[in-house]
Amino acid sequence: MSATITAAAAGSAASASVASAAAAASASAVAAAKASAIAAALAAELPPLSQTIGALFVGWGISTLVFGMFCLQTWTYFTRYPSDSIWNKMLVSLIWALEVTHQALIGHACWTYTTTDFGHVEAIFLEETVWCVSAVVLLGAVVGAIVKLFLGYRVYKISKGNYLWFGIISSLAISQLGTAIAFSVQASQVLISELIKLKTLGTVSLSLGAATDIVTALVLCFYLHTMRTGYRRSDGVINRLIVFSVNTGALTSAFSLSVVVLYQVMPNNFIFIAIYFLVCKLYSNSCLATLNSRRFVGGRGTDAQANTDGSSHALAVLPGGPRSRQVTLNDLEGKDSKANLQIGVRQEVSVVRDDKVPTLSYTDLKDALERPVAF
């Protein structure tokens, strides 16, 4: 009797086990079928590899080259300006550290999509966005905001303390950073194929960045133009600064707008992501180029004509008149000229009468006074 009960119990357990296994197998089959259906649907609409993995690889390669240019500019800054402000050195060091991290994250994203998921292109679109891609967006926004605030402070100094424009530029930069943070957080929670749902947020963020660059360049050009004196030497320096400001703002804003357009037109591939890799590098290079160009715009392009100890160098000492003024590197770089020593360049001719020294004639005196000063 007991043997019969035991056998029945064993048979019941076996039946339950078989039923459980069958249910699990059925669930697995359903999940596999569903995944296969999704994969097939995506595969039918997947862009070619040249627009996904290929674009990502090209973006990584070009960003590596631009990162190398940034490292060269960083080395140039520290060797050319050893006595520069400690705040400028801290700024450059911070940007360099962020750029190293940014480039490493780009490399990790490329490794994941080209090596870890090699041969499974559809898996890229069935999985959540790799965390390093969201981190790249976040770090790029942080670097961009730092550079924008640096240029905004430059506008503040050149405009002799205009809080309005500094507030506008700072507000745009901080707003762009906030929207970029929101985009990166939401992007980490969706599939790559679903990034199109964040199109509005991404467009607003990139548009704010481009608007900040354009406003900064225009305001810088305006205040630099008001510093023109009508004299060729000082105006030449100002003209070079204007051209530099326009080119820098145009380059960064053009790339930001390119990302916006590509994101709107082709949101299902990686081309807009590859272009975005470069935007952060362009901001960093523009910041270092601004710092490294101070010697060039202040003289004739030689390093021997500049000093970085905070003193002011006069670019031109102009004669009296309604438009006369002295333009210094402090004015152009936004430094407070009241706190620094201004060094002027004057031409003096002394007439000394002595039995052993010949008298300077009126013609010689006139020629000496009319002779231009060699800087």
Coordinates of C-alpha atoms in Angstrom, one line a residue:
M1 CA 0.0 0.0 0.0
S2 CA 2.7 2.4 1.0
A3 CA 4.7 1.5 -2.1
T4 CA 1.7 2.4 -4.3
I5 CA 1.3 5.8 -2.6
T6 CA 5.0 6.5 -3.0
A7 CA 4.9 5.6 -6.7
A8 CA 1.8 7.8 -7.2
A9 CA 3.5 10.7 -5.4
A10 CA 6.6 10.2 -7.6
G11 CA 4.5 10.1 -10.7
S12 CA 2.7 13.3 -9.7
A13 CA 6.0 15.1 -9.0
A14 CA 7.3 14.0 -12.3
S15 CA 4.2 15.2 -14.0
A16 CA 4.5 18.6 -12.3
S17 CA 8.2 18.8 -13.2
V18 CA 7.4 18.0 -16.9
A19 CA 4.6 20.6 -16.9
S20 CA 6.9 23.2 -15.3
A21 CA 9.6 22.5 -17.9
A22 CA 7.1 22.7 -20.7
A23 CA 5.8 26.0 -19.4
A24 CA 9.3 27.4 -19.2
A25 CA 10.1 26.1 -22.6
S26 CA 6.9 27.7 -24.0
A27 CA 7.8 31.0 -22.3
S28 CA 11.3 30.9 -23.7
A29 CA 9.9 30.1 -27.1
V30 CA 7.5 33.0 -27.0
A31 CA 10.2 35.4 -25.9
A32 CA 12.6 34.1 -28.6
A33 CA 9.9 34.4 -31.2
K34 CA 9.1 37.9 -30.0
A35 CA 12.7 38.9 -30.1
S36 CA 13.1 37.4 -33.5
A37 CA 10.1 39.3 -34.8
I38 CA 11.5 42.5 -33.4
A39 CA 14.9 41.8 -34.8
A40 CA 13.4 41.0 -38.2
A41 CA 11.4 44.2 -38.2
L42 CA 14.4 46.2 -37.3
A43 CA 16.7 44.4 -39.7
A44 CA 14.3 45.4 -42.5
E45 CA 14.8 49.1 -41.6
L46 CA 18.4 49.1 -40.3
P47 CA 20.6 51.6 -42.0
P48 CA 23.8 50.3 -43.7
L49 CA 26.9 49.6 -41.6
S50 CA 28.6 52.7 -43.1
Q51 CA 26.0 54.9 -41.4
T52 CA 26.2 53.1 -38.0
I53 CA 29.4 51.4 -37.1
G54 CA 31.3 53.1 -39.9
A55 CA 30.2 56.5 -38.9
L56 CA 31.0 55.8 -35.2
F57 CA 34.5 54.6 -36.2
V58 CA 35.2 57.7 -38.4
G59 CA 34.0 60.0 -35.7
W60 CA 36.3 58.3 -33.2
G61 CA 39.2 58.6 -35.6
I62 CA 38.7 62.3 -36.3
S63 CA 38.1 63.1 -32.7
T64 CA 41.4 61.5 -31.9
L65 CA 43.2 63.8 -34.3
V66 CA 41.4 66.9 -32.9
F67 CA 42.2 65.7 -29.4
G68 CA 45.9 65.5 -30.4
M69 CA 45.7 69.1 -31.5
F70 CA 44.2 70.0 -28.2
C71 CA 47.1 68.3 -26.3
L72 CA 49.6 70.2 -28.5
Q73 CA 47.9 73.5 -27.6
T74 CA 47.9 72.5 -23.9
W75 CA 51.7 71.9 -24.1
T76 CA 52.2 75.1 -26.0
Y77 CA 50.3 77.1 -23.3
F78 CA 52.2 75.8 -20.4
T79 CA 55.6 76.3 -22.1
R80 CA 54.8 79.7 -23.6
Y81 CA 53.0 81.2 -20.5
P82 CA 54.8 79.8 -17.4
S83 CA 53.9 83.0 -15.5
D84 CA 50.3 83.1 -16.4
S85 CA 47.5 83.5 -13.9
I86 CA 46.9 80.5 -11.7
W87 CA 43.2 80.6 -12.6
N88 CA 44.0 80.2 -16.3
K89 CA 46.3 77.3 -15.5
M90 CA 43.6 75.7 -13.4
L91 CA 41.1 76.2 -16.2
V92 CA 43.4 74.6 -18.8
S93 CA 44.2 71.7 -16.5
L94 CA 40.5 71.0 -15.8
I95 CA 39.6 71.1 -19.4
W96 CA 42.5 68.8 -20.3
A97 CA 41.4 66.2 -17.6
L98 CA 37.8 66.3 -18.9
E99 CA 39.0 65.9 -22.5
V100 CA 41.1 62.9 -21.6
T101 CA 38.0 61.3 -19.9
H102 CA 35.8 62.3 -22.9
Q103 CA 38.1 60.7 -25.4
A104 CA 38.4 57.5 -23.3
L105 CA 34.6 57.2 -23.2
I106 CA 34.4 57.6 -27.0
G107 CA 36.9 54.8 -27.4
H108 CA 34.9 52.6 -25.0
A109 CA 31.7 53.2 -27.0
C110 CA 33.5 52.2 -30.2
W111 CA 34.9 49.1 -28.6
T112 CA 31.5 48.0 -27.4
Y113 CA 29.7 48.5 -30.7
T114 CA 32.5 47.2 -32.9
T115 CA 34.0 44.4 -30.8
T116 CA 31.7 43.3 -28.0
D117 CA 28.6 43.3 -30.2
F118 CA 30.6 42.3 -33.4
G119 CA 28.3 40.5 -35.8
H120 CA 25.1 41.4 -34.0
V121 CA 24.2 44.8 -35.5
E122 CA 20.5 44.3 -34.6
A123 CA 21.5 43.8 -31.0
I124 CA 22.6 47.4 -30.9
F125 CA 19.1 48.6 -31.6
L126 CA 17.5 46.0 -29.2
E127 CA 19.6 47.0 -26.2
E128 CA 19.6 50.1 -24.1
T129 CA 22.1 52.8 -25.0
V130 CA 25.6 52.0 -23.7
W131 CA 26.3 54.1 -20.6
C132 CA 29.4 55.6 -22.1
V133 CA 27.5 57.2 -24.9
S134 CA 25.3 59.1 -22.4
A135 CA 28.5 60.0 -20.4
V136 CA 30.0 61.4 -23.6
V137 CA 27.0 63.7 -24.1
L138 CA 27.2 64.8 -20.5
L139 CA 31.0 65.5 -20.5
G140 CA 30.7 67.3 -23.8
A141 CA 28.1 69.6 -22.4
V142 CA 30.1 70.3 -19.3
V143 CA 33.2 71.2 -21.3
G144 CA 31.1 73.4 -23.6
A145 CA 29.5 75.2 -20.7
I146 CA 32.9 75.9 -19.1
V147 CA 34.3 77.4 -22.3
K148 CA 31.2 79.4 -22.9
L149 CA 31.4 80.9 -19.4
F150 CA 35.1 81.7 -19.9
L151 CA 34.3 83.6 -23.1
G152 CA 31.3 85.3 -21.4
Y153 CA 33.7 86.5 -18.7
R154 CA 36.0 87.8 -21.4
V155 CA 33.1 89.7 -22.8
Y156 CA 32.4 91.1 -19.3
K157 CA 36.0 92.4 -19.0
I158 CA 36.3 93.8 -22.5
S159 CA 32.9 95.6 -22.1
K160 CA 34.2 97.2 -18.9
G161 CA 31.8 95.3 -16.6
N162 CA 28.6 95.0 -18.6
Y163 CA 26.5 92.6 -16.5
L164 CA 23.7 92.4 -19.1
W165 CA 25.6 90.6 -21.8
F166 CA 27.5 88.5 -19.3
G167 CA 24.1 87.5 -17.7
I168 CA 22.6 86.6 -21.1
I169 CA 25.6 84.5 -22.2
S170 CA 25.8 82.7 -18.8
S171 CA 22.0 82.0 -18.8
L172 CA 22.2 80.5 -22.3
A173 CA 25.2 78.4 -21.3
I174 CA 23.7 77.1 -18.1
S175 CA 20.4 76.4 -19.9
Q176 CA 22.2 74.4 -22.5
L177 CA 24.0 72.4 -19.9
G178 CA 20.7 71.6 -18.1
T179 CA 19.0 70.4 -21.2
A180 CA 22.0 68.3 -22.1
I181 CA 22.0 66.7 -18.7
A182 CA 18.3 65.8 -19.0
F183 CA 19.0 64.4 -22.5
S184 CA 21.9 62.2 -21.3
V185 CA 19.8 60.8 -18.4
Q186 CA 16.8 59.9 -20.5
A187 CA 19.0 58.6 -23.3
S188 CA 20.6 56.0 -20.9
Q189 CA 17.1 54.6 -20.3
V190 CA 16.0 54.0 -23.9
L191 CA 17.1 51.9 -26.9
I192 CA 19.3 53.4 -29.6
S193 CA 16.3 53.0 -32.0
E194 CA 14.2 55.1 -29.6
L195 CA 16.5 58.1 -29.4
I196 CA 14.2 59.7 -31.9
K197 CA 11.7 60.2 -29.0
L198 CA 14.2 62.7 -27.5
K199 CA 14.6 64.7 -30.7
T200 CA 12.9 67.8 -29.2
L201 CA 15.1 67.9 -26.1
G202 CA 18.3 67.2 -28.1
T203 CA 17.4 69.9 -30.6
V204 CA 16.8 72.5 -27.9
S205 CA 20.1 71.7 -26.2
L206 CA 22.1 72.0 -29.4
S207 CA 20.3 75.1 -30.5
L208 CA 21.0 76.8 -27.2
G209 CA 24.7 76.0 -27.7
A210 CA 24.8 77.5 -31.2
A211 CA 22.9 80.6 -30.0
T212 CA 25.4 81.1 -27.2
D213 CA 28.3 80.9 -29.6
I214 CA 26.7 83.4 -32.1
V215 CA 25.8 85.9 -29.3
T216 CA 29.3 85.7 -27.8
A217 CA 31.0 86.3 -31.1
L218 CA 28.7 89.2 -32.1
V219 CA 29.1 90.9 -28.7
L220 CA 32.9 90.5 -28.8
C221 CA 33.1 91.9 -32.3
F222 CA 30.9 94.9 -31.2
Y223 CA 33.0 95.9 -28.2
L224 CA 36.3 95.3 -30.1
H225 CA 35.0 97.5 -32.9
T226 CA 34.3 100.3 -30.5
M227 CA 38.0 100.2 -29.4
R228 CA 39.2 101.1 -32.9
T229 CA 41.2 104.3 -32.9
G230 CA 41.8 105.0 -36.6
Y231 CA 45.5 104.2 -36.3
R232 CA 46.8 101.3 -38.3
R233 CA 48.9 99.5 -35.7
S234 CA 46.3 99.3 -32.9
D235 CA 43.5 98.8 -35.4
G236 CA 45.4 95.9 -36.9
V237 CA 45.5 94.1 -33.5
I238 CA 41.8 94.7 -33.0
N239 CA 41.0 93.5 -36.5
R240 CA 42.9 90.2 -35.9
L241 CA 40.9 89.7 -32.7
I242 CA 37.6 90.3 -34.5
V243 CA 38.4 87.8 -37.2
F244 CA 39.5 85.3 -34.6
S245 CA 36.3 85.7 -32.6
V246 CA 34.1 85.4 -35.7
N247 CA 35.9 82.3 -36.9
T248 CA 35.8 80.6 -33.6
G249 CA 32.1 81.3 -33.0
A250 CA 31.2 80.3 -36.6
L251 CA 33.1 77.0 -36.4
T252 CA 31.5 75.8 -33.1
S253 CA 28.0 77.0 -34.0
A254 CA 28.2 75.4 -37.5
F255 CA 29.0 72.0 -36.0
S256 CA 26.3 72.3 -33.4
L257 CA 23.7 73.2 -36.1
S258 CA 25.0 70.3 -38.3
V259 CA 24.3 67.9 -35.4
V260 CA 20.8 69.4 -35.2
V261 CA 20.1 68.9 -38.9
L262 CA 21.5 65.4 -39.0
Y263 CA 19.5 64.5 -35.9
Q264 CA 16.3 65.7 -37.5
V265 CA 16.9 64.1 -40.9
M266 CA 18.6 60.8 -39.9
P267 CA 17.9 60.0 -36.3
N268 CA 18.2 56.3 -36.7
N269 CA 21.9 56.2 -37.5
F270 CA 25.1 57.3 -35.8
I271 CA 26.2 60.1 -38.1
F272 CA 24.9 62.8 -35.8
I273 CA 26.6 61.1 -32.8
A274 CA 29.9 61.1 -34.7
I275 CA 29.7 64.8 -35.4
Y276 CA 28.8 65.5 -31.8
F277 CA 32.1 63.8 -30.8
L278 CA 33.9 66.7 -32.4
V279 CA 31.9 69.6 -30.9
C280 CA 33.4 69.2 -27.4
K281 CA 36.9 69.1 -29.0
L282 CA 36.3 72.3 -30.9
Y283 CA 35.2 74.1 -27.7
S284 CA 38.4 73.0 -26.0
N285 CA 40.6 74.0 -28.9
S286 CA 38.9 77.4 -29.2
C287 CA 39.6 78.1 -25.5
L288 CA 43.3 77.2 -25.8
A289 CA 43.6 79.1 -29.0
T290 CA 42.2 82.1 -27.3
L291 CA 44.8 81.9 -24.6
N292 CA 47.7 81.0 -26.9
S293 CA 46.9 83.8 -29.4
R294 CA 47.6 86.6 -27.0
R295 CA 51.2 87.0 -28.1
F296 CA 50.4 86.9 -31.7
V297 CA 47.7 89.6 -31.6
G298 CA 49.8 91.8 -29.3
G299 CA 52.8 92.0 -31.6
R300 CA 54.0 90.7 -35.0
G301 CA 53.5 87.1 -34.3
T302 CA 56.7 86.5 -32.3
D303 CA 56.9 85.2 -28.8
A304 CA 59.5 87.6 -27.7
Q305 CA 57.1 90.6 -27.8
A306 CA 54.9 89.5 -25.0
N307 CA 55.0 89.2 -21.2
T308 CA 52.6 87.2 -19.1
D309 CA 53.3 88.6 -15.6
G310 CA 50.1 90.7 -15.7
S311 CA 51.7 93.9 -16.8
S312 CA 50.1 96.0 -19.6
H313 CA 51.9 96.5 -22.8
A314 CA 51.0 99.6 -24.9
L315 CA 50.2 98.7 -28.5
A316 CA 50.1 102.3 -29.6
V317 CA 50.6 105.7 -28.0
L318 CA 48.5 108.1 -29.9
P319 CA 48.8 111.9 -30.1
G320 CA 46.3 114.2 -28.6
G321 CA 43.0 114.9 -30.2
P322 CA 39.3 114.0 -29.9
R323 CA 40.0 110.3 -30.7
S324 CA 43.2 109.9 -28.9
R325 CA 43.5 106.9 -26.5
Q326 CA 46.1 104.3 -25.6
V327 CA 45.2 100.8 -26.5
T328 CA 46.8 98.1 -24.3
L329 CA 46.8 94.4 -24.2
N330 CA 45.0 94.7 -20.9
D331 CA 42.1 96.4 -22.8
L332 CA 42.0 93.6 -25.4
E333 CA 42.4 90.7 -23.0
G334 CA 39.9 92.1 -20.5
K335 CA 42.4 92.8 -17.7
D336 CA 41.9 95.6 -15.2
S337 CA 44.4 98.2 -16.3
K338 CA 44.1 100.2 -13.1
A339 CA 45.7 97.4 -11.1
N340 CA 48.6 96.9 -13.5
L341 CA 51.6 99.0 -14.6
Q342 CA 51.1 100.5 -18.0
I343 CA 54.3 100.7 -20.1
G344 CA 54.1 103.3 -22.8
V345 CA 56.4 103.7 -25.8
R346 CA 57.5 107.3 -26.5
Q347 CA 59.9 108.8 -28.9
E348 CA 62.1 111.6 -27.4
V349 CA 64.8 113.7 -29.0
S350 CA 67.1 115.6 -26.8
V351 CA 69.2 118.5 -28.0
V352 CA 72.5 118.9 -26.1
R353 CA 74.8 121.8 -26.7
D354 CA 78.4 121.2 -25.8
D355 CA 81.7 122.0 -27.3
K356 CA 82.4 118.3 -27.9
V357 CA 78.9 117.4 -29.2
P358 CA 77.6 118.7 -32.5
T359 CA 74.4 120.7 -32.5
L360 CA 71.3 118.9 -33.8
S361 CA 70.0 120.8 -36.8
Y362 CA 66.3 121.6 -37.3
T363 CA 66.1 119.3 -40.3
D364 CA 67.5 116.4 -38.2
L365 CA 65.1 117.1 -35.4
K366 CA 62.1 117.2 -37.8
D367 CA 63.2 113.9 -39.4
A368 CA 63.6 112.3 -36.0
L369 CA 60.2 113.4 -34.9
E370 CA 58.5 112.1 -38.0
R371 CA 60.3 108.8 -38.0
P372 CA 57.9 106.0 -37.0
V373 CA 58.5 104.0 -33.8
A374 CA 59.7 100.4 -34.4
F375 CA 58.0 97.9 -32.1

